[in-house]
mmCIF file of C-alpha atoms and ligand atoms in Angstrom:
data_model
loop_
_atom_site.group_PDB
_atom_site.id
_atom_site.type_symbol
_atom_site.label_atom_id
_atom_site.label_comp_id
_atom_site.label_asym_id
_atom_site.label_seq_id
_atom_site.Cartn_x
_atom_site.Cartn_y
_atom_site.Cartn_z
ATOM 1 C CA MET M 1 0.008 -0.039 0.007
ATOM 2 C CA VAL M 2 1.070 3.477 -0.754
ATOM 3 C CA THR M 3 -0.313 7.044 -0.110
ATOM 4 C CA PHE M 4 0.326 9.942 -2.376
ATOM 5 C CA LEU M 5 -0.489 13.534 -1.148
ATOM 6 C CA ALA M 6 -1.563 15.746 -4.059
ATOM 7 C CA GLY M 7 -2.020 19.145 -5.130
ATOM 8 C CA GLY M 8 -3.014 19.990 -8.653
ATOM 9 C CA THR M 9 -0.136 19.559 -10.797
ATOM 10 C CA GLY M 10 3.174 18.305 -9.386
ATOM 11 C CA THR M 11 1.867 14.987 -7.675
ATOM 12 C CA PRO M 12 -0.732 14.262 -10.566
ATOM 13 C CA LYS M 13 2.009 14.514 -12.920
ATOM 14 C CA VAL M 14 3.781 11.710 -11.193
ATOM 15 C CA LEU M 15 0.618 9.690 -10.910
ATOM 16 C CA ASP M 16 0.380 9.676 -14.653
ATOM 17 C CA GLY M 17 3.029 6.926 -14.676
ATOM 18 C CA ALA M 18 2.750 5.735 -11.152
ATOM 19 C CA ASP M 19 0.657 2.753 -12.064
ATOM 20 C CA ARG M 20 3.637 1.176 -13.937
ATOM 21 C CA VAL M 21 5.232 1.011 -10.439
ATOM 22 C CA PHE M 22 2.692 0.950 -7.751
ATOM 23 C CA ASP M 23 -0.526 -1.238 -7.916
ATOM 24 C CA PRO M 24 -3.366 1.347 -8.404
ATOM 25 C CA THR M 25 -5.529 -0.961 -6.412
ATOM 26 C CA GLU M 26 -3.171 -0.406 -3.441
ATOM 27 C CA THR M 27 -2.732 3.276 -4.030
ATOM 28 C CA THR M 28 -4.497 6.125 -2.264
ATOM 29 C CA VAL M 29 -4.401 9.694 -3.246
ATOM 30 C CA VAL M 30 -5.149 12.284 -0.644
ATOM 31 C CA ALA M 31 -5.901 15.563 -2.273
ATOM 32 C CA ASN M 32 -5.546 19.061 -0.873
ATOM 33 C CA THR M 33 -8.755 20.964 -0.239
ATOM 34 C CA GLY M 34 -7.341 24.323 0.850
ATOM 35 C CA ASP M 35 -7.800 25.595 -2.651
ATOM 36 C CA ASP M 36 -11.415 24.856 -2.732
ATOM 37 C CA VAL M 37 -14.026 27.613 -3.312
ATOM 38 C CA GLU M 38 -17.724 27.918 -3.419
ATOM 39 C CA LEU M 39 -18.461 29.633 -6.649
ATOM 40 C CA GLY M 40 -22.051 30.763 -7.354
ATOM 41 C CA GLY M 41 -23.242 28.269 -4.759
ATOM 42 C CA LEU M 42 -21.163 25.449 -6.154
ATOM 43 C CA LEU M 43 -18.210 23.731 -4.314
ATOM 44 C CA VAL M 44 -15.235 23.662 -6.651
ATOM 45 C CA CYS M 45 -12.420 21.444 -5.657
ATOM 46 C CA PRO M 46 -9.525 21.949 -8.033
ATOM 47 C CA ASP M 47 -6.981 19.447 -6.657
ATOM 48 C CA VAL M 48 -9.679 16.620 -6.139
ATOM 49 C CA ASP M 49 -10.879 17.217 -9.702
ATOM 50 C CA THR M 50 -7.413 17.113 -11.264
ATOM 51 C CA VAL M 51 -6.805 13.607 -9.943
ATOM 52 C CA LEU M 52 -10.445 12.746 -10.690
ATOM 53 C CA PHE M 53 -10.336 13.931 -14.372
ATOM 54 C CA HIS M 54 -6.920 12.388 -14.649
ATOM 55 C CA GLY M 55 -8.000 9.086 -13.299
ATOM 56 C CA GLY M 56 -10.999 9.255 -15.663
ATOM 57 C CA GLY M 57 -8.811 9.902 -18.642
ATOM 58 C CA VAL M 58 -10.375 13.256 -19.286
ATOM 59 C CA LEU M 59 -8.032 15.853 -17.837
ATOM 60 C CA ASP M 60 -6.747 18.666 -19.852
ATOM 61 C CA THR M 61 -3.045 17.971 -19.549
ATOM 62 C CA GLU M 62 -1.916 21.201 -21.177
ATOM 63 C CA THR M 63 -3.317 23.098 -18.224
ATOM 64 C CA TRP M 64 -3.468 20.209 -15.575
ATOM 65 C CA TRP M 65 -7.001 21.376 -14.681
ATOM 66 C CA GLY M 66 -10.434 21.035 -16.411
ATOM 67 C CA ILE M 67 -11.687 18.571 -18.873
ATOM 68 C CA ASP M 68 -9.939 18.127 -22.203
ATOM 69 C CA GLY M 69 -12.071 19.685 -25.045
ATOM 70 C CA ASP M 70 -14.650 21.158 -22.551
ATOM 71 C CA THR M 71 -16.752 24.000 -23.761
ATOM 72 C CA THR M 72 -17.502 27.175 -21.698
ATOM 73 C CA ALA M 73 -20.843 28.298 -22.886
ATOM 74 C CA THR M 74 -22.145 29.004 -19.380
ATOM 75 C CA TYR M 75 -19.099 30.700 -18.295
ATOM 76 C CA GLU M 76 -19.155 32.948 -21.411
ATOM 77 C CA GLU M 77 -22.858 33.782 -20.962
ATOM 78 C CA LEU M 78 -22.220 34.728 -17.321
ATOM 79 C CA HIS M 79 -19.770 37.285 -18.398
ATOM 80 C CA ARG M 80 -21.914 38.446 -21.087
ATOM 81 C CA LEU M 81 -24.873 39.015 -18.745
ATOM 82 C CA ALA M 82 -22.582 40.723 -16.118
ATOM 83 C CA ASP M 83 -21.175 42.892 -18.891
ATOM 84 C CA ALA M 84 -24.651 43.994 -20.086
ATOM 85 C CA ALA M 85 -25.804 44.570 -16.513
ATOM 86 C CA GLY M 86 -22.866 46.825 -15.938
ATOM 87 C CA LEU M 87 -21.657 44.483 -13.140
ATOM 88 C CA GLU M 88 -17.698 44.495 -12.427
ATOM 89 C CA SER M 89 -15.835 41.297 -13.067
ATOM 90 C CA GLY M 90 -13.073 39.889 -10.812
ATOM 91 C CA PRO M 91 -13.523 37.806 -7.591
ATOM 92 C CA ARG M 92 -16.731 38.927 -5.892
ATOM 93 C CA TYR M 93 -16.607 37.788 -2.168
ATOM 94 C CA LEU M 94 -19.724 37.382 -0.507
ATOM 95 C CA SER M 95 -20.155 39.392 2.676
ATOM 96 C CA ASP M 96 -18.291 38.469 5.936
ATOM 97 C CA ASP M 97 -21.490 37.277 7.456
ATOM 98 C CA ALA M 98 -22.163 34.937 4.478
ATOM 99 C CA GLN M 99 -18.681 33.550 4.690
ATOM 100 C CA THR M 100 -19.664 31.774 7.949
ATOM 101 C CA SER M 101 -23.129 30.913 7.156
ATOM 102 C CA GLY M 102 -24.686 28.245 4.849
ATOM 103 C CA ARG M 103 -22.507 25.054 4.036
ATOM 104 C CA ASP M 104 -19.858 24.552 6.638
ATOM 105 C CA ILE M 105 -17.427 23.083 4.027
ATOM 106 C CA ALA M 106 -17.226 26.434 2.248
ATOM 107 C CA ARG M 107 -16.422 28.805 5.159
ATOM 108 C CA TRP M 108 -14.165 31.822 4.180
ATOM 109 C CA ARG M 109 -14.113 30.950 0.387
ATOM 110 C CA ARG M 110 -17.538 31.915 -0.810
ATOM 111 C CA PHE M 111 -17.730 33.854 -4.123
ATOM 112 C CA SER M 112 -20.660 35.222 -6.018
ATOM 113 C CA GLY M 113 -21.301 33.519 -9.383
ATOM 114 C CA VAL M 114 -21.583 36.834 -11.086
ATOM 115 C CA ALA M 115 -18.832 37.314 -13.911
ATOM 116 C CA GLU M 116 -17.400 33.993 -12.477
ATOM 117 C CA PHE M 117 -13.700 34.696 -11.974
ATOM 118 C CA MET M 118 -12.709 31.044 -12.569
ATOM 119 C CA ARG M 119 -13.241 29.664 -16.031
ATOM 120 C CA ILE M 120 -15.297 26.544 -15.169
ATOM 121 C CA GLY M 121 -16.098 24.262 -18.267
ATOM 122 C CA ASP M 122 -19.665 23.107 -19.046
ATOM 123 C CA ARG M 123 -18.838 19.491 -18.200
ATOM 124 C CA ASP M 124 -16.684 20.432 -15.378
ATOM 125 C CA ARG M 125 -19.712 22.448 -13.925
ATOM 126 C CA ALA M 126 -21.677 19.374 -13.783
ATOM 127 C CA VAL M 127 -19.299 17.680 -11.415
ATOM 128 C CA HIS M 128 -19.562 20.744 -9.224
ATOM 129 C CA LEU M 129 -23.300 20.667 -9.292
ATOM 130 C CA THR M 130 -23.341 16.989 -8.706
ATOM 131 C CA ARG M 131 -21.003 17.266 -5.730
ATOM 132 C CA THR M 132 -22.651 20.373 -4.196
ATOM 133 C CA SER M 133 -26.164 18.612 -4.471
ATOM 134 C CA LEU M 134 -24.884 15.425 -2.922
ATOM 135 C CA LEU M 135 -23.392 17.473 -0.088
ATOM 136 C CA ASP M 136 -26.765 19.212 0.299
ATOM 137 C CA GLU M 137 -28.436 15.717 0.512
ATOM 138 C CA GLY M 138 -26.348 15.212 3.557
ATOM 139 C CA ARG M 139 -23.353 13.256 2.364
ATOM 140 C CA SER M 140 -19.853 14.067 3.219
ATOM 141 C CA LEU M 141 -17.253 15.289 0.885
ATOM 142 C CA THR M 142 -15.380 11.961 1.328
ATOM 143 C CA ASP M 143 -18.430 9.918 0.248
ATOM 144 C CA VAL M 144 -19.297 12.349 -2.577
ATOM 145 C CA THR M 145 -15.599 12.013 -3.857
ATOM 146 C CA ARG M 146 -15.944 8.203 -3.790
ATOM 147 C CA LEU M 147 -19.167 8.365 -5.810
ATOM 148 C CA LEU M 148 -17.550 10.645 -8.400
ATOM 149 C CA ALA M 149 -14.316 8.531 -8.390
ATOM 150 C CA ASP M 150 -16.583 5.495 -9.335
ATOM 151 C CA ALA M 151 -18.402 7.616 -12.084
ATOM 152 C CA TYR M 152 -15.011 8.462 -13.699
ATOM 153 C CA GLY M 153 -13.820 4.795 -13.270
ATOM 154 C CA LEU M 154 -10.625 5.523 -10.871
ATOM 155 C CA ASP M 155 -8.390 2.617 -10.086
ATOM 156 C CA VAL M 156 -6.852 4.272 -7.024
ATOM 157 C CA GLU M 157 -8.716 5.578 -3.890
ATOM 158 C CA LEU M 158 -9.264 9.337 -3.846
ATOM 159 C CA LEU M 159 -9.741 11.010 -0.582
ATOM 160 C CA PRO M 160 -10.227 14.809 0.218
ATOM 161 C CA MET M 161 -7.850 15.641 3.071
ATOM 162 C CA SER M 162 -10.597 16.471 5.397
ATOM 163 C CA ASP M 163 -14.492 16.822 5.550
ATOM 164 C CA ASP M 164 -13.925 20.119 7.327
ATOM 165 C CA PRO M 165 -13.266 23.460 5.826
ATOM 166 C CA VAL M 166 -9.734 24.781 5.411
ATOM 167 C CA ALA M 167 -9.342 27.998 3.232
ATOM 168 C CA THR M 168 -5.904 29.099 2.139
ATOM 169 C CA ILE M 169 -5.744 32.834 2.434
ATOM 170 C CA VAL M 170 -2.687 34.674 1.180
ATOM 171 C CA HIS M 171 -1.790 37.935 3.142
ATOM 172 C CA THR M 172 -0.308 40.693 0.931
ATOM 173 C CA PRO M 173 0.265 44.376 1.136
ATOM 174 C CA GLU M 174 -3.390 44.842 -0.305
ATOM 175 C CA GLY M 175 -4.891 42.721 2.294
ATOM 176 C CA PRO M 176 -5.823 39.163 2.688
ATOM 177 C CA MET M 177 -7.248 37.313 -0.399
ATOM 178 C CA HIS M 178 -8.146 33.811 -1.048
ATOM 179 C CA PHE M 179 -5.412 31.752 -2.854
ATOM 180 C CA GLN M 180 -7.540 31.471 -6.083
ATOM 181 C CA GLU M 181 -7.871 35.233 -6.085
ATOM 182 C CA TYR M 182 -3.916 35.397 -5.719
ATOM 183 C CA TRP M 183 -3.248 32.806 -8.353
ATOM 184 C CA VAL M 184 -6.079 32.690 -10.880
ATOM 185 C CA HIS M 185 -6.999 36.394 -10.764
ATOM 186 C CA ARG M 186 -3.841 38.138 -9.954
ATOM 187 C CA ARG M 187 -1.354 35.502 -11.458
ATOM 188 C CA ALA M 188 0.688 35.683 -8.156
ATOM 189 C CA ASP M 189 1.368 39.463 -8.710
ATOM 190 C CA PRO M 190 0.941 40.882 -5.130
ATOM 191 C CA ASP M 191 3.691 40.282 -2.728
ATOM 192 C CA VAL M 192 3.172 37.451 -0.191
ATOM 193 C CA ARG M 193 3.588 38.445 3.551
ATOM 194 C CA ASP M 194 2.159 35.279 4.860
ATOM 195 C CA VAL M 195 -0.044 32.453 4.227
ATOM 196 C CA GLU M 196 -2.896 31.358 6.496
ATOM 197 C CA PHE M 197 -4.819 28.096 6.509
ATOM 198 C CA ARG M 198 -8.069 29.373 7.996
ATOM 199 C CA GLY M 199 -10.141 26.766 9.746
ATOM 200 C CA ALA M 200 -7.157 24.276 9.921
ATOM 201 C CA ASP M 201 -7.038 24.441 13.817
ATOM 202 C CA ARG M 202 -10.568 23.009 13.984
ATOM 203 C CA ALA M 203 -10.364 20.671 10.977
ATOM 204 C CA GLU M 204 -9.361 17.014 11.235
ATOM 205 C CA PRO M 205 -8.299 14.468 8.667
ATOM 206 C CA THR M 206 -11.044 11.926 8.117
ATOM 207 C CA PRO M 207 -10.614 8.321 9.403
ATOM 208 C CA ALA M 208 -9.947 7.135 5.815
ATOM 209 C CA VAL M 209 -7.012 9.760 5.519
ATOM 210 C CA ARG M 210 -5.697 8.634 8.853
ATOM 211 C CA ASP M 211 -5.725 4.977 7.916
ATOM 212 C CA ALA M 212 -4.070 5.969 4.601
ATOM 213 C CA LEU M 213 -1.248 7.893 6.508
ATOM 214 C CA ALA M 214 -0.403 4.753 8.213
ATOM 215 C CA ASP M 215 1.066 3.416 4.903
ATOM 216 C CA PRO M 216 4.231 4.687 3.271
ATOM 217 C CA VAL M 217 3.686 8.342 1.968
ATOM 218 C CA VAL M 218 4.842 9.885 -1.184
ATOM 219 C CA ILE M 219 4.761 13.658 -1.243
ATOM 220 C CA GLY M 220 4.947 14.375 -5.105
ATOM 221 C CA PRO M 221 6.457 17.642 -6.369
ATOM 222 C CA SER M 222 3.492 19.709 -5.284
ATOM 223 C CA ASN M 223 3.691 23.158 -3.773
ATOM 224 C CA PRO M 224 4.811 22.687 -0.271
ATOM 225 C CA VAL M 225 2.988 25.783 0.855
ATOM 226 C CA THR M 226 -0.434 25.908 -0.710
ATOM 227 C CA SER M 227 -0.860 22.143 -1.669
ATOM 228 C CA LEU M 228 0.671 20.558 1.350
ATOM 229 C CA GLY M 229 0.441 23.439 3.812
ATOM 230 C CA PRO M 230 -3.305 22.882 4.414
ATOM 231 C CA MET M 231 -2.707 19.280 5.152
ATOM 232 C CA LEU M 232 0.167 19.857 7.373
ATOM 233 C CA ALA M 233 -1.699 22.576 9.318
ATOM 234 C CA MET M 234 -3.785 19.767 10.837
ATOM 235 C CA ASP M 235 -1.922 18.393 13.677
ATOM 236 C CA ALA M 236 -3.072 14.755 13.226
ATOM 237 C CA VAL M 237 -1.423 14.797 9.600
ATOM 238 C CA ALA M 238 1.863 16.264 10.774
ATOM 239 C CA ASP M 239 1.826 13.672 13.661
ATOM 240 C CA ALA M 240 1.067 10.756 11.303
ATOM 241 C CA LEU M 241 3.890 11.881 8.996
ATOM 242 C CA GLU M 242 6.242 11.821 11.792
ATOM 243 C CA GLU M 243 5.702 8.067 12.137
ATOM 244 C CA ALA M 244 5.195 6.981 8.507
ATOM 245 C CA PRO M 245 8.077 6.439 6.041
ATOM 246 C CA VAL M 246 7.950 9.578 3.797
ATOM 247 C CA VAL M 247 9.572 10.222 0.495
ATOM 248 C CA ALA M 248 9.158 13.713 -1.085
ATOM 249 C CA VAL M 249 9.993 14.762 -4.744
ATOM 250 C CA SER M 250 11.220 18.248 -4.931
ATOM 251 C CA PRO M 251 9.313 20.818 -7.283
ATOM 252 C CA PHE M 252 12.545 22.756 -7.751
ATOM 253 C CA VAL M 253 15.903 22.010 -9.324
ATOM 254 C CA GLU M 254 18.014 23.694 -6.741
ATOM 255 C CA ASN M 255 16.370 27.213 -6.755
ATOM 256 C CA GLU M 256 14.583 26.827 -10.071
ATOM 257 C CA VAL M 257 10.809 26.077 -9.935
ATOM 258 C CA PHE M 258 9.232 24.010 -12.682
ATOM 259 C CA SER M 259 6.071 26.183 -12.763
ATOM 260 C CA GLY M 260 3.727 28.176 -10.579
ATOM 261 C CA PRO M 261 3.930 30.444 -7.662
ATOM 262 C CA ALA M 262 5.977 28.073 -5.332
ATOM 263 C CA ALA M 263 8.949 30.241 -4.936
ATOM 264 C CA GLU M 264 6.973 33.434 -3.943
ATOM 265 C CA LEU M 265 5.001 31.603 -1.453
ATOM 266 C CA MET M 266 7.982 29.590 0.106
ATOM 267 C CA ALA M 267 9.798 33.128 0.455
ATOM 268 C CA GLY M 268 6.601 34.654 1.934
ATOM 269 C CA VAL M 269 6.247 32.243 4.603
ATOM 270 C CA GLY M 270 10.090 32.247 5.499
ATOM 271 C CA TYR M 271 11.465 29.143 3.660
ATOM 272 C CA ASP M 272 14.316 29.374 1.025
ATOM 273 C CA PRO M 273 12.540 28.873 -2.480
ATOM 274 C CA SER M 274 14.614 26.076 -3.257
ATOM 275 C CA THR M 275 15.019 22.347 -2.778
ATOM 276 C CA ALA M 276 16.797 23.127 0.533
ATOM 277 C CA GLY M 277 13.710 25.082 1.645
ATOM 278 C CA VAL M 278 11.503 22.154 0.651
ATOM 279 C CA ALA M 279 13.580 19.797 3.000
ATOM 280 C CA ASP M 280 13.193 22.495 5.797
ATOM 281 C CA ALA M 281 9.416 22.501 5.159
ATOM 282 C CA TYR M 282 9.176 18.619 5.389
ATOM 283 C CA PRO M 283 11.321 17.693 8.522
ATOM 284 C CA PHE M 284 9.332 14.471 8.711
ATOM 285 C CA ALA M 285 10.486 13.419 5.281
ATOM 286 C CA ASP M 286 12.979 10.376 5.432
ATOM 287 C CA ALA M 287 14.268 10.644 1.851
ATOM 288 C CA PHE M 288 14.047 12.830 -1.254
ATOM 289 C CA VAL M 289 13.960 12.406 -4.921
ATOM 290 C CA LEU M 290 15.801 15.318 -6.595
ATOM 291 C CA ASP M 291 16.760 16.200 -10.255
ATOM 292 C CA SER M 292 20.029 14.825 -11.589
ATOM 293 C CA ASP M 293 20.915 18.571 -11.960
ATOM 294 C CA ASP M 294 20.257 19.317 -8.404
ATOM 295 C CA GLY M 295 23.357 19.323 -6.313
ATOM 296 C CA THR M 296 21.665 20.326 -3.057
ATOM 297 C CA ALA M 297 23.263 18.692 -0.105
ATOM 298 C CA LEU M 298 20.694 17.273 2.268
ATOM 299 C CA ASP M 299 20.806 15.594 5.562
ATOM 300 C CA ARG M 300 18.559 12.669 4.258
ATOM 301 C CA PRO M 301 18.982 10.006 1.600
ATOM 302 C CA VAL M 302 18.555 11.233 -1.788
ATOM 303 C CA VAL M 303 17.707 9.333 -5.083
ATOM 304 C CA ARG M 304 18.416 11.416 -8.295
ATOM 305 C CA THR M 305 16.827 11.140 -11.682
ATOM 306 C CA ASP M 306 15.567 13.561 -14.379
ATOM 307 C CA THR M 307 12.424 14.979 -12.452
ATOM 308 C CA LYS M 308 11.121 16.876 -15.454
ATOM 309 C CA ILE M 309 7.642 15.289 -16.308
ATOM 310 C CA ASN M 310 6.340 15.512 -19.791
ATOM 311 C CA GLY M 311 4.125 12.232 -20.347
ATOM 312 C CA VAL M 312 3.883 8.821 -18.932
ATOM 313 C CA ASP M 313 7.479 7.548 -19.452
ATOM 314 C CA ASP M 314 8.819 10.619 -17.576
ATOM 315 C CA ALA M 315 6.222 10.015 -14.818
ATOM 316 C CA ALA M 316 7.169 6.239 -14.520
ATOM 317 C CA ARG M 317 10.749 7.241 -14.253
ATOM 318 C CA VAL M 318 10.097 9.342 -11.320
ATOM 319 C CA ALA M 319 7.820 6.828 -9.677
ATOM 320 C CA ARG M 320 10.635 4.290 -10.031
ATOM 321 C CA ALA M 321 12.949 6.791 -8.170
ATOM 322 C CA VAL M 322 10.287 7.115 -5.554
ATOM 323 C CA ALA M 323 10.073 3.472 -5.198
ATOM 324 C CA ARG M 324 13.913 3.172 -4.667
ATOM 325 C CA ALA M 325 13.680 5.976 -2.101
ATOM 326 C CA LEU M 326 10.947 4.347 -0.208
ATOM 327 C CA ALA M 327 12.884 0.997 -0.354
ATOM 328 C CA GLU M 328 15.649 2.878 1.487
ATOM 329 C CA VAL M 329 13.535 4.006 4.351
ATOM 330 C CA SER M 330 10.806 1.569 4.749
HETATM 331 P P1 GDP V 1 -1.358 23.362 -8.091
HETATM 332 O O1 GDP V 1 -2.251 22.823 -6.983
HETATM 333 O O2 GDP V 1 -1.831 23.450 -9.297
HETATM 334 O O3 GDP V 1 -0.625 24.615 -7.645
HETATM 335 O O4 GDP V 1 -0.174 22.333 -8.328
HETATM 336 P P2 GDP V 1 0.687 21.445 -7.152
HETATM 337 O O5 GDP V 1 0.922 22.129 -6.051
HETATM 338 O O6 GDP V 1 0.319 19.959 -7.271
HETATM 339 O O7 GDP V 1 2.046 21.539 -8.115
HETATM 340 C C1 GDP V 1 2.841 22.662 -8.612
HETATM 341 C C2 GDP V 1 4.228 22.346 -8.302
HETATM 342 O O8 GDP V 1 4.500 21.385 -9.463
HETATM 343 C C3 GDP V 1 5.138 23.588 -8.931
HETATM 344 O O9 GDP V 1 5.724 24.035 -7.691
HETATM 345 C C4 GDP V 1 6.069 23.049 -9.877
HETATM 346 O O10 GDP V 1 7.371 23.311 -9.636
HETATM 347 C C5 GDP V 1 5.787 21.478 -9.891
HETATM 348 N N1 GDP V 1 6.122 20.866 -11.072
HETATM 349 C C6 GDP V 1 5.329 21.136 -12.244
HETATM 350 N N2 GDP V 1 5.886 20.374 -13.219
HETATM 351 C C7 GDP V 1 6.871 19.556 -12.709
HETATM 352 C C8 GDP V 1 7.679 18.657 -13.283
HETATM 353 O O11 GDP V 1 7.628 18.273 -14.501
HETATM 354 N N3 GDP V 1 8.534 18.143 -12.433
HETATM 355 C C9 GDP V 1 8.709 18.403 -11.052
HETATM 356 N N4 GDP V 1 9.584 17.873 -10.304
HETATM 357 N N5 GDP V 1 7.775 19.294 -10.534
HETATM 358 C C10 GDP V 1 6.893 19.738 -11.298
#
């Protein structure tokens, strides 16, 4: 058995070839939910959905989000209507009162659907509608995710990190903003002063996640701050990782990031934006997989390979390196 901890790009990229190395029926993927938002009343879970769509063979692997070839008729109509009504686009937060009312799972991440600020595809939207409706029927996010995973024919077990709300809030000189405003709307432009995982002190990993963390754990090359941070902010997860054999793949080659805002976010919370900083962020990791060009000296075992992933063969190569590293520490 093996458990992968996933954000929406780095770890899913490794999963693309992991089934050649790890039996999918013995693989659990725990997905970050700190990036989730409620948009126009629908709960959107970007990292869960990347794994879902990937497992179902429909992921857009140019962007690593959304469904390949999806249309955006509803999204476009929302913008046409807002324009015609003279309503401003951009993230439209609901009032502070509304942030703590309604569905508990969506606390501190509720946005109006007017001029929807995230580009939600039409088929993609059907997933959010189904998910939210099942939640409203009284099911947990874990149960709903299982149903969706069955619908997409996933071989691995996919779990949200928690059934409780954790909202990733980026603190900037312009004030606090949800991670999706910072990343999707502002393209990581504002300076990062701090990152808060609102709700994490009251959130718990689910029993299924606790079970999964008793197995060897792989942290793929996901963003340590916004993809792993929300999980690590739950004490029970951090404690479990101290006990389990853990291998982490760096999303950096020394101080070069492959993509995304990991460097800015790492610096903003006080870590060196580099592989060395990743090792500091993961004191519980027992071994690392680093790129062959990454000469960072670490105090723990390292397996090196080409960690650039562009397709299934690359992913399988990184997964094999992960298996070698796990063998050293299990
Ligand atoms: P997000 O939820 O979309 O932000 O995605 P993740 O947190 O799962 O992954 C983002 C991280 O993936 C970034 O920090 C990238 O550096 C890393 N990444 C993207 N492509 C690659 C790759 O080909 N190899 C490695 N090692 N890391 C990658």
